[in-house]
Structures are given as C-alpha cells and as structure tokens.
Amino acid sequence: MNTKHMPNYGLQTWAYHLSMSYPFDLDYLSPDDRRYNIYVATLIPRLSIDEDSVQFFEKYIRFDVIVGTKEHASRETLDISIISDDMPEFDHRKFEFEYEKPRKTMVFTGWEKGPIELNLLHVYLGESKYYLDTEIAYIGQAFGENGERLPAEELVSDPMLQKVEKAISHEYPDKELALLLLEFKSQLLEKIDSEDEDLVQLQEITKNPPLQLNNQILDATEAALINYFKPEYNSKFNNNFSSVKHCGLHYRSLTVQVHPDIMGLKLFSKEKKYLSNERIVSSLLHSKI
C-alpha cells in the first residue's frame, strides 16, 4: 500500500477488561479464560490483615488492613459484607477460618459447599477508599511460543516474568509483585471523508468490522505502552518506538487508554505518571515502512 498520500487514519485500543492478582493466586480465574492479551508486572505496597483487629458482626466482617511496611505503613479499617451478600445462606460467624500465607487470604472451612476464601488484594481493590500505588515494572504479552493466547495462570511460567519477579524480590523487599491483566479492544479512531482511492484503502483496513484485534495491533499497543512508561525491566521499545516498524500497520497514529481508575489504581512508573482517562498517543511509522 502506498502510504505517501495516505489520509489521517487513526487507530485506538483500550483496556476493555482489567483484573489484578498476585502471581501465585491466579487460580481464581477459569483455566479456560484466555481473554487477556497484555499483562503488566507491577510493584504494590505490601498488604496484610491485622489479625488482632478482626471482628465478626451479623452482616459483615471488620478488620484493619496494614498497607506498606515499617515507617511507611498506613492502616485502613474495612467492613466486608461480600460473603453475606453473595451467599446469604452462609453465616461466617459459624465457621472456623485460618490465614493462608503468603496469600493473605481468610479461608473459612466446614461449610457443606466447600471452603470460602476472602482474598485481601481483591477485597482491598473493591472496598478501599484510597487508590493503590501501582508502579509498572514490566509489560509483556500473554502469548505462548506458537502465538496462542495463554490462560492467565500460565503466565507465571514466562521466563521473563520469573526473572523480573526474582529481581524485584531482591531490589524491593518492602513491595509485592502483582499482575495487572489487560484485555484490549480496538477500533478505527477517525472517520474518513476522501477520494475513492482512499476509501478503498479504508475498506482494506476495516475489512473485518468491527476492527479485528490481531497480533500486529497488539504489538503496536505493547510498544506504545512501553515507550510511554519506560518500565525498569523492559528494553525493547523503551526508548525507540519506531523499532516497531515491522508490524506492518498503516495508520497515522495509535491511541491507547487503560482506565486504571476503574479498579482504584494509581498507575505510574519511574518515568511517568498516568492520569485517569489519559490518552497515550503515538505516531505510527507508516512513513518508515
């Protein structure tokens, strides 16, 4: 395709669905769940339940969450009613529980339908009135060697993620590694009103409406995110977005949005802070292909 006189086509990708978990706790997702296409290794403050603060009431559980360690720690009291709301026949006061470490999970046993788990990270993201400091350390794609999309729980076997996790445990003992899983969607950003030749080009780009999310678009999305945040453990695309030129995309620009505020995350890296609903705009390199 001749791109010299190409109209100003724009591509937009956005995080349609987000999930967050500790790497060792991904089994809460279905083994068949392959919706996620990009994952982000993040550093978050250590979260723990103050065991002496736990109180049981008729319709909720109250406990203090300690956020951080030592002199940097803060405390927040949460009232959790999710168990009674979702399973009204389950009375948490009648069953014993224990803490499953290092998962920081309250596990209630003895119920006829099986054990009930109260995951601290998920509860905190849903109930805290504060945004969780979430520092991006590495960005990767959730695909196997043969290009197949991986279920989230298989990401822990990614050699690069294992390397990052080992480095983080050594360099940041007061932080924890959490995986932010992103399912991206894509669409054409701009409407084109131009000559017939341009409309033919537009038809080629959008021949499978809605715009098909393929590996080329994901490559460009990943590159834009890395180039914007410049995560500590990424090297490819960190300083030179134009190195994604082999993706073969024919758009003037790529706009990426993540929407971390949906989950109560304050997303940032050492290089960049991400504002809620901010658009990451990158010029694609059709002129260099």
mmCIF file of C-alpha atoms in Angstrom:
data_model
loop_
_atom_site.group_PDB
_atom_site.id
_atom_site.type_symbol
_atom_site.label_atom_id
_atom_site.label_comp_id
_atom_site.label_asym_id
_atom_site.label_seq_id
_atom_site.Cartn_x
_atom_site.Cartn_y
_atom_site.Cartn_z
ATOM 1 C CA MET A 1 0.000 0.000 0.000
ATOM 2 C CA ASN A 2 1.303 3.419 -0.922
ATOM 3 C CA THR A 3 1.410 5.469 2.288
ATOM 4 C CA LYS A 4 2.876 8.679 0.911
ATOM 5 C CA HIS A 5 -0.507 10.335 0.283
ATOM 6 C CA MET A 6 -2.451 8.332 2.850
ATOM 7 C CA PRO A 7 -5.258 10.131 4.759
ATOM 8 C CA ASN A 8 -5.064 10.577 8.502
ATOM 9 C CA TYR A 9 -6.311 7.196 9.673
ATOM 10 C CA GLY A 10 -6.167 6.685 13.422
ATOM 11 C CA LEU A 11 -6.257 3.505 15.473
ATOM 12 C CA GLN A 12 -7.484 3.308 19.051
ATOM 13 C CA THR A 13 -7.009 0.458 21.511
ATOM 14 C CA TRP A 14 -8.342 0.460 25.044
ATOM 15 C CA ALA A 15 -8.355 -1.877 28.019
ATOM 16 C CA TYR A 16 -11.817 -3.417 27.822
ATOM 17 C CA HIS A 17 -11.373 -5.584 30.907
ATOM 18 C CA LEU A 18 -8.876 -5.426 33.773
ATOM 19 C CA SER A 19 -8.009 -7.841 36.553
ATOM 20 C CA MET A 20 -5.302 -7.885 39.199
ATOM 21 C CA SER A 21 -3.836 -10.652 41.303
ATOM 22 C CA TYR A 22 -0.676 -11.942 42.886
ATOM 23 C CA PRO A 23 1.201 -14.293 40.510
ATOM 24 C CA PHE A 24 0.685 -17.251 42.854
ATOM 25 C CA ASP A 25 -3.040 -16.582 43.146
ATOM 26 C CA LEU A 26 -4.175 -16.716 39.528
ATOM 27 C CA ASP A 27 -6.143 -19.925 40.002
ATOM 28 C CA TYR A 28 -9.206 -17.831 40.878
ATOM 29 C CA LEU A 29 -9.596 -17.416 37.110
ATOM 30 C CA SER A 30 -11.068 -20.165 34.984
ATOM 31 C CA PRO A 31 -8.410 -22.425 33.333
ATOM 32 C CA ASP A 32 -10.189 -21.692 30.042
ATOM 33 C CA ASP A 33 -10.059 -17.913 30.487
ATOM 34 C CA ARG A 34 -7.891 -16.619 27.639
ATOM 35 C CA ARG A 35 -9.332 -13.138 27.306
ATOM 36 C CA TYR A 36 -6.206 -11.260 28.420
ATOM 37 C CA ASN A 37 -3.637 -10.298 25.785
ATOM 38 C CA ILE A 38 -1.241 -7.989 27.672
ATOM 39 C CA TYR A 39 -0.017 -8.269 31.240
ATOM 40 C CA VAL A 40 1.766 -5.733 33.426
ATOM 41 C CA ALA A 41 4.084 -6.720 36.276
ATOM 42 C CA THR A 42 3.615 -4.089 38.961
ATOM 43 C CA LEU A 43 5.025 -3.183 42.351
ATOM 44 C CA ILE A 44 2.435 -2.523 45.046
ATOM 45 C CA PRO A 45 2.752 -1.879 48.804
ATOM 46 C CA ARG A 46 2.665 -4.969 50.985
ATOM 47 C CA LEU A 47 -0.866 -5.631 52.226
ATOM 48 C CA SER A 48 -1.634 -7.576 55.380
ATOM 49 C CA ILE A 49 -4.529 -8.118 57.765
ATOM 50 C CA ASP A 50 -4.027 -7.080 61.348
ATOM 51 C CA GLU A 51 -5.120 -10.350 62.935
ATOM 52 C CA ASP A 52 -5.890 -8.689 66.279
ATOM 53 C CA SER A 53 -8.361 -6.314 64.632
ATOM 54 C CA VAL A 54 -10.727 -8.933 63.131
ATOM 55 C CA GLN A 55 -14.317 -8.640 64.368
ATOM 56 C CA PHE A 56 -17.378 -10.602 63.263
ATOM 57 C CA PHE A 57 -20.780 -8.956 63.027
ATOM 58 C CA GLU A 58 -24.060 -10.344 61.767
ATOM 59 C CA LYS A 59 -23.751 -8.951 58.236
ATOM 60 C CA TYR A 60 -20.099 -8.064 57.839
ATOM 61 C CA ILE A 61 -16.526 -8.669 58.927
ATOM 62 C CA ARG A 62 -14.382 -5.780 60.139
ATOM 63 C CA PHE A 63 -10.606 -5.730 60.102
ATOM 64 C CA ASP A 64 -7.683 -3.364 59.643
ATOM 65 C CA VAL A 65 -5.518 -3.576 56.548
ATOM 66 C CA ILE A 66 -1.882 -2.607 57.013
ATOM 67 C CA VAL A 67 -0.594 -1.003 53.805
ATOM 68 C CA GLY A 68 3.188 -0.907 53.468
ATOM 69 C CA THR A 69 5.906 -1.780 55.963
ATOM 70 C CA LYS A 70 7.731 -0.204 58.887
ATOM 71 C CA GLU A 71 7.723 3.592 58.993
ATOM 72 C CA HIS A 72 5.953 3.824 55.626
ATOM 73 C CA ALA A 73 2.939 1.764 56.727
ATOM 74 C CA SER A 74 -0.593 3.093 56.943
ATOM 75 C CA ARG A 75 -3.771 1.494 58.224
ATOM 76 C CA GLU A 76 -7.348 1.366 56.970
ATOM 77 C CA THR A 77 -10.405 -0.266 58.533
ATOM 78 C CA LEU A 78 -12.652 -2.187 56.134
ATOM 79 C CA ASP A 79 -16.159 -3.557 56.672
ATOM 80 C CA ILE A 80 -16.589 -6.520 54.327
ATOM 81 C CA SER A 81 -20.117 -7.734 53.611
ATOM 82 C CA ILE A 82 -19.420 -9.510 50.335
ATOM 83 C CA ILE A 83 -19.748 -13.001 51.786
ATOM 84 C CA SER A 84 -23.225 -12.448 53.255
ATOM 85 C CA ASP A 85 -24.396 -10.542 50.163
ATOM 86 C CA ASP A 86 -23.306 -13.186 47.660
ATOM 87 C CA MET A 87 -24.230 -16.217 49.747
ATOM 88 C CA PRO A 88 -26.992 -15.299 52.187
ATOM 89 C CA GLU A 89 -27.193 -18.878 53.469
ATOM 90 C CA PHE A 90 -23.537 -18.756 54.578
ATOM 91 C CA ASP A 91 -23.083 -17.394 58.101
ATOM 92 C CA HIS A 92 -19.405 -16.574 58.540
ATOM 93 C CA ARG A 93 -19.773 -16.498 62.334
ATOM 94 C CA LYS A 94 -20.444 -20.237 62.470
ATOM 95 C CA PHE A 95 -17.285 -21.441 60.750
ATOM 96 C CA GLU A 96 -13.644 -21.539 61.641
ATOM 97 C CA PHE A 97 -11.128 -19.734 59.490
ATOM 98 C CA GLU A 98 -7.384 -19.605 59.098
ATOM 99 C CA TYR A 99 -4.949 -17.370 57.265
ATOM 100 C CA GLU A 100 -3.374 -18.820 54.170
ATOM 101 C CA LYS A 101 0.057 -17.269 53.825
ATOM 102 C CA PRO A 102 1.585 -15.735 51.840
ATOM 103 C CA ARG A 103 -1.717 -15.261 50.061
ATOM 104 C CA LYS A 104 -3.148 -13.146 52.869
ATOM 105 C CA THR A 105 -6.432 -14.953 52.428
ATOM 106 C CA MET A 106 -9.008 -15.758 55.100
ATOM 107 C CA VAL A 107 -10.162 -19.322 54.418
ATOM 108 C CA PHE A 108 -13.408 -20.457 56.057
ATOM 109 C CA THR A 109 -13.772 -24.237 56.330
ATOM 110 C CA GLY A 110 -16.545 -26.603 57.320
ATOM 111 C CA TRP A 111 -19.281 -25.344 55.012
ATOM 112 C CA GLU A 112 -21.061 -28.097 53.088
ATOM 113 C CA LYS A 113 -20.449 -26.360 49.763
ATOM 114 C CA GLY A 114 -16.713 -26.145 50.305
ATOM 115 C CA PRO A 115 -14.165 -23.672 51.683
ATOM 116 C CA ILE A 116 -14.767 -19.946 51.278
ATOM 117 C CA GLU A 117 -11.829 -17.645 50.580
ATOM 118 C CA LEU A 118 -11.659 -13.938 51.278
ATOM 119 C CA ASN A 119 -8.764 -12.592 49.181
ATOM 120 C CA LEU A 120 -7.249 -9.465 50.696
ATOM 121 C CA LEU A 121 -5.998 -7.882 47.464
ATOM 122 C CA HIS A 122 -9.348 -8.274 45.717
ATOM 123 C CA VAL A 123 -11.205 -7.009 48.782
ATOM 124 C CA TYR A 124 -8.913 -4.002 49.142
ATOM 125 C CA LEU A 125 -9.278 -3.011 45.481
ATOM 126 C CA GLY A 126 -13.035 -3.201 45.772
ATOM 127 C CA GLU A 127 -13.584 -1.644 49.194
ATOM 128 C CA SER A 128 -10.744 0.780 49.968
ATOM 129 C CA LYS A 129 -11.454 4.494 49.717
ATOM 130 C CA TYR A 130 -7.858 5.084 48.614
ATOM 131 C CA TYR A 131 -6.164 4.414 45.292
ATOM 132 C CA LEU A 132 -3.482 1.730 45.415
ATOM 133 C CA ASP A 133 0.018 2.861 44.378
ATOM 134 C CA THR A 134 0.814 0.659 41.395
ATOM 135 C CA GLU A 135 4.259 1.020 39.833
ATOM 136 C CA ILE A 136 4.797 -0.552 36.414
ATOM 137 C CA ALA A 137 7.953 -2.676 36.307
ATOM 138 C CA TYR A 138 7.471 -4.733 33.135
ATOM 139 C CA ILE A 139 4.980 -5.058 30.252
ATOM 140 C CA GLY A 140 4.567 -8.226 28.188
ATOM 141 C CA GLN A 141 2.131 -10.156 26.031
ATOM 142 C CA ALA A 142 0.129 -13.150 27.227
ATOM 143 C CA PHE A 143 1.025 -15.404 24.308
ATOM 144 C CA GLY A 144 2.914 -18.681 24.038
ATOM 145 C CA GLU A 145 5.791 -19.572 21.729
ATOM 146 C CA ASN A 146 3.394 -20.583 18.948
ATOM 147 C CA GLY A 147 1.319 -17.416 19.160
ATOM 148 C CA GLU A 148 -1.531 -18.969 21.125
ATOM 149 C CA ARG A 149 -3.153 -16.857 23.825
ATOM 150 C CA LEU A 150 -2.323 -18.189 27.284
ATOM 151 C CA PRO A 151 -4.656 -18.623 30.238
ATOM 152 C CA ALA A 152 -3.589 -16.204 32.954
ATOM 153 C CA GLU A 153 -2.292 -18.856 35.333
ATOM 154 C CA GLU A 154 0.297 -19.977 32.761
ATOM 155 C CA LEU A 155 1.920 -16.548 32.742
ATOM 156 C CA VAL A 156 3.882 -17.473 35.852
ATOM 157 C CA SER A 157 5.978 -19.810 33.694
ATOM 158 C CA ASP A 158 7.087 -16.928 31.449
ATOM 159 C CA PRO A 159 10.908 -16.885 31.854
ATOM 160 C CA MET A 160 10.995 -13.094 31.634
ATOM 161 C CA LEU A 161 8.357 -12.726 34.335
ATOM 162 C CA GLN A 162 10.280 -15.149 36.567
ATOM 163 C CA LYS A 163 13.402 -13.072 36.029
ATOM 164 C CA VAL A 164 11.552 -9.863 36.892
ATOM 165 C CA GLU A 165 9.990 -11.434 39.984
ATOM 166 C CA LYS A 166 13.396 -12.571 41.249
ATOM 167 C CA ALA A 167 14.909 -9.125 40.665
ATOM 168 C CA ILE A 168 12.027 -7.375 42.370
ATOM 169 C CA SER A 169 12.179 -9.586 45.466
ATOM 170 C CA HIS A 170 15.854 -8.667 45.807
ATOM 171 C CA GLU A 171 15.655 -4.961 44.962
ATOM 172 C CA TYR A 172 12.307 -4.110 46.586
ATOM 173 C CA PRO A 173 11.816 -6.237 49.731
ATOM 174 C CA ASP A 174 9.186 -3.816 51.052
ATOM 175 C CA LYS A 175 6.998 -4.196 47.934
ATOM 176 C CA GLU A 176 4.995 -7.026 46.381
ATOM 177 C CA LEU A 177 4.636 -8.165 42.786
ATOM 178 C CA ALA A 178 1.113 -8.084 41.384
ATOM 179 C CA LEU A 179 -0.020 -8.809 37.835
ATOM 180 C CA LEU A 180 -2.374 -6.408 36.097
ATOM 181 C CA LEU A 181 -4.093 -8.360 33.307
ATOM 182 C CA LEU A 182 -5.498 -6.363 30.392
ATOM 183 C CA GLU A 183 -7.913 -7.350 27.655
ATOM 184 C CA PHE A 184 -7.604 -4.838 24.818
ATOM 185 C CA LYS A 185 -10.156 -3.998 22.135
ATOM 186 C CA SER A 186 -9.569 -1.844 19.057
ATOM 187 C CA GLN A 187 -11.463 0.461 16.738
ATOM 188 C CA LEU A 188 -10.874 2.992 13.991
ATOM 189 C CA LEU A 189 -10.471 6.342 15.707
ATOM 190 C CA GLU A 190 -11.300 8.725 12.867
ATOM 191 C CA LYS A 191 -13.925 8.888 10.144
ATOM 192 C CA ILE A 192 -12.533 9.391 6.656
ATOM 193 C CA ASP A 193 -14.123 11.604 4.004
ATOM 194 C CA SER A 194 -11.842 11.454 0.983
ATOM 195 C CA GLU A 195 -11.291 10.293 -2.602
ATOM 196 C CA ASP A 196 -12.307 6.886 -3.931
ATOM 197 C CA GLU A 197 -8.734 5.564 -3.742
ATOM 198 C CA ASP A 198 -8.627 6.416 -0.068
ATOM 199 C CA LEU A 199 -11.953 4.737 0.555
ATOM 200 C CA VAL A 200 -10.544 1.555 -0.981
ATOM 201 C CA GLN A 201 -7.659 1.773 1.465
ATOM 202 C CA LEU A 202 -10.098 2.306 4.313
ATOM 203 C CA GLN A 203 -12.078 -0.733 3.208
ATOM 204 C CA GLU A 204 -8.894 -2.813 3.286
ATOM 205 C CA ILE A 205 -8.083 -1.652 6.812
ATOM 206 C CA THR A 206 -11.608 -2.352 8.113
ATOM 207 C CA LYS A 207 -12.438 -5.409 6.011
ATOM 208 C CA ASN A 208 -13.447 -7.394 9.106
ATOM 209 C CA PRO A 209 -15.582 -4.933 11.083
ATOM 210 C CA PRO A 210 -15.520 -4.392 13.981
ATOM 211 C CA LEU A 211 -11.794 -3.862 13.646
ATOM 212 C CA GLN A 212 -10.118 -7.202 14.215
ATOM 213 C CA LEU A 213 -7.625 -7.197 17.073
ATOM 214 C CA ASN A 214 -4.632 -9.016 15.617
ATOM 215 C CA ASN A 215 -1.039 -9.576 16.687
ATOM 216 C CA GLN A 216 0.148 -6.528 14.743
ATOM 217 C CA ILE A 217 -2.208 -4.237 16.648
ATOM 218 C CA LEU A 218 -1.188 -5.832 19.947
ATOM 219 C CA ASP A 219 2.492 -5.419 19.067
ATOM 220 C CA ALA A 220 1.908 -1.712 18.465
ATOM 221 C CA THR A 221 -0.167 -1.379 21.659
ATOM 222 C CA GLU A 222 2.538 -3.053 23.715
ATOM 223 C CA ALA A 223 5.206 -0.856 22.102
ATOM 224 C CA ALA A 224 3.219 2.320 22.812
ATOM 225 C CA LEU A 225 2.734 1.388 26.470
ATOM 226 C CA ILE A 226 6.402 0.515 26.939
ATOM 227 C CA ASN A 227 7.570 3.659 25.160
ATOM 228 C CA TYR A 228 5.283 5.783 27.334
ATOM 229 C CA PHE A 229 6.009 4.262 30.753
ATOM 230 C CA LYS A 230 9.589 3.074 30.073
ATOM 231 C CA PRO A 231 9.345 0.265 32.652
ATOM 232 C CA GLU A 232 12.514 -0.612 34.518
ATOM 233 C CA TYR A 233 12.729 -4.180 33.198
ATOM 234 C CA ASN A 234 11.767 -3.567 29.555
ATOM 235 C CA SER A 235 14.440 -2.850 26.986
ATOM 236 C CA LYS A 236 12.676 -3.327 23.644
ATOM 237 C CA PHE A 237 10.655 -0.205 22.653
ATOM 238 C CA ASN A 238 11.775 1.557 25.835
ATOM 239 C CA ASN A 239 13.453 4.424 24.018
ATOM 240 C CA ASN A 240 12.644 3.926 20.342
ATOM 241 C CA PHE A 241 9.035 3.395 19.337
ATOM 242 C CA SER A 242 9.974 3.391 15.651
ATOM 243 C CA SER A 243 11.570 -0.031 16.084
ATOM 244 C CA VAL A 244 8.030 -1.458 15.868
ATOM 245 C CA LYS A 245 8.009 -0.585 12.159
ATOM 246 C CA HIS A 246 7.990 -4.235 11.139
ATOM 247 C CA CYS A 247 4.434 -4.613 12.468
ATOM 248 C CA GLY A 248 3.124 -3.522 9.044
ATOM 249 C CA LEU A 249 0.328 -1.265 10.306
ATOM 250 C CA HIS A 250 -0.925 1.517 8.005
ATOM 251 C CA TYR A 251 -2.248 4.128 10.416
ATOM 252 C CA ARG A 252 -1.110 7.660 11.139
ATOM 253 C CA SER A 253 -1.383 7.308 14.899
ATOM 254 C CA LEU A 254 -2.197 4.917 17.720
ATOM 255 C CA THR A 255 -4.120 5.999 20.810
ATOM 256 C CA VAL A 256 -4.093 3.713 23.864
ATOM 257 C CA GLN A 257 -6.182 4.023 27.031
ATOM 258 C CA VAL A 258 -6.015 1.860 30.153
ATOM 259 C CA HIS A 259 -8.593 3.289 32.650
ATOM 260 C CA PRO A 260 -6.896 2.116 35.886
ATOM 261 C CA ASP A 261 -9.317 4.235 37.935
ATOM 262 C CA ILE A 262 -11.949 1.541 37.337
ATOM 263 C CA MET A 263 -10.018 -0.655 39.763
ATOM 264 C CA GLY A 264 -8.829 2.090 42.077
ATOM 265 C CA LEU A 265 -5.232 2.007 40.850
ATOM 266 C CA LYS A 266 -2.783 4.895 40.800
ATOM 267 C CA LEU A 267 -0.722 3.775 37.806
ATOM 268 C CA PHE A 268 2.808 5.075 37.263
ATOM 269 C CA SER A 269 6.396 4.157 36.511
ATOM 270 C CA LYS A 270 9.693 5.728 37.487
ATOM 271 C CA GLU A 271 9.437 7.806 34.305
ATOM 272 C CA LYS A 272 5.768 8.673 34.028
ATOM 273 C CA LYS A 273 2.543 9.126 35.991
ATOM 274 C CA TYR A 274 -0.651 8.070 34.241
ATOM 275 C CA LEU A 275 -3.684 10.278 34.757
ATOM 276 C CA SER A 276 -7.175 8.830 34.785
ATOM 277 C CA ASN A 277 -8.589 8.520 31.235
ATOM 278 C CA GLU A 278 -5.328 9.826 29.766
ATOM 279 C CA ARG A 279 -4.741 9.050 26.104
ATOM 280 C CA ILE A 280 -1.342 7.668 25.152
ATOM 281 C CA VAL A 281 -0.857 8.935 21.605
ATOM 282 C CA SER A 282 1.977 7.603 19.444
ATOM 283 C CA SER A 283 2.777 8.337 15.833
ATOM 284 C CA LEU A 284 2.967 5.129 13.851
ATOM 285 C CA LEU A 285 5.731 4.811 11.365
ATOM 286 C CA HIS A 286 3.992 4.083 8.094
ATOM 287 C CA SER A 287 6.320 6.605 6.512
ATOM 288 C CA LYS A 288 9.282 4.456 7.573
ATOM 289 C CA ILE A 289 7.947 1.093 6.444
#
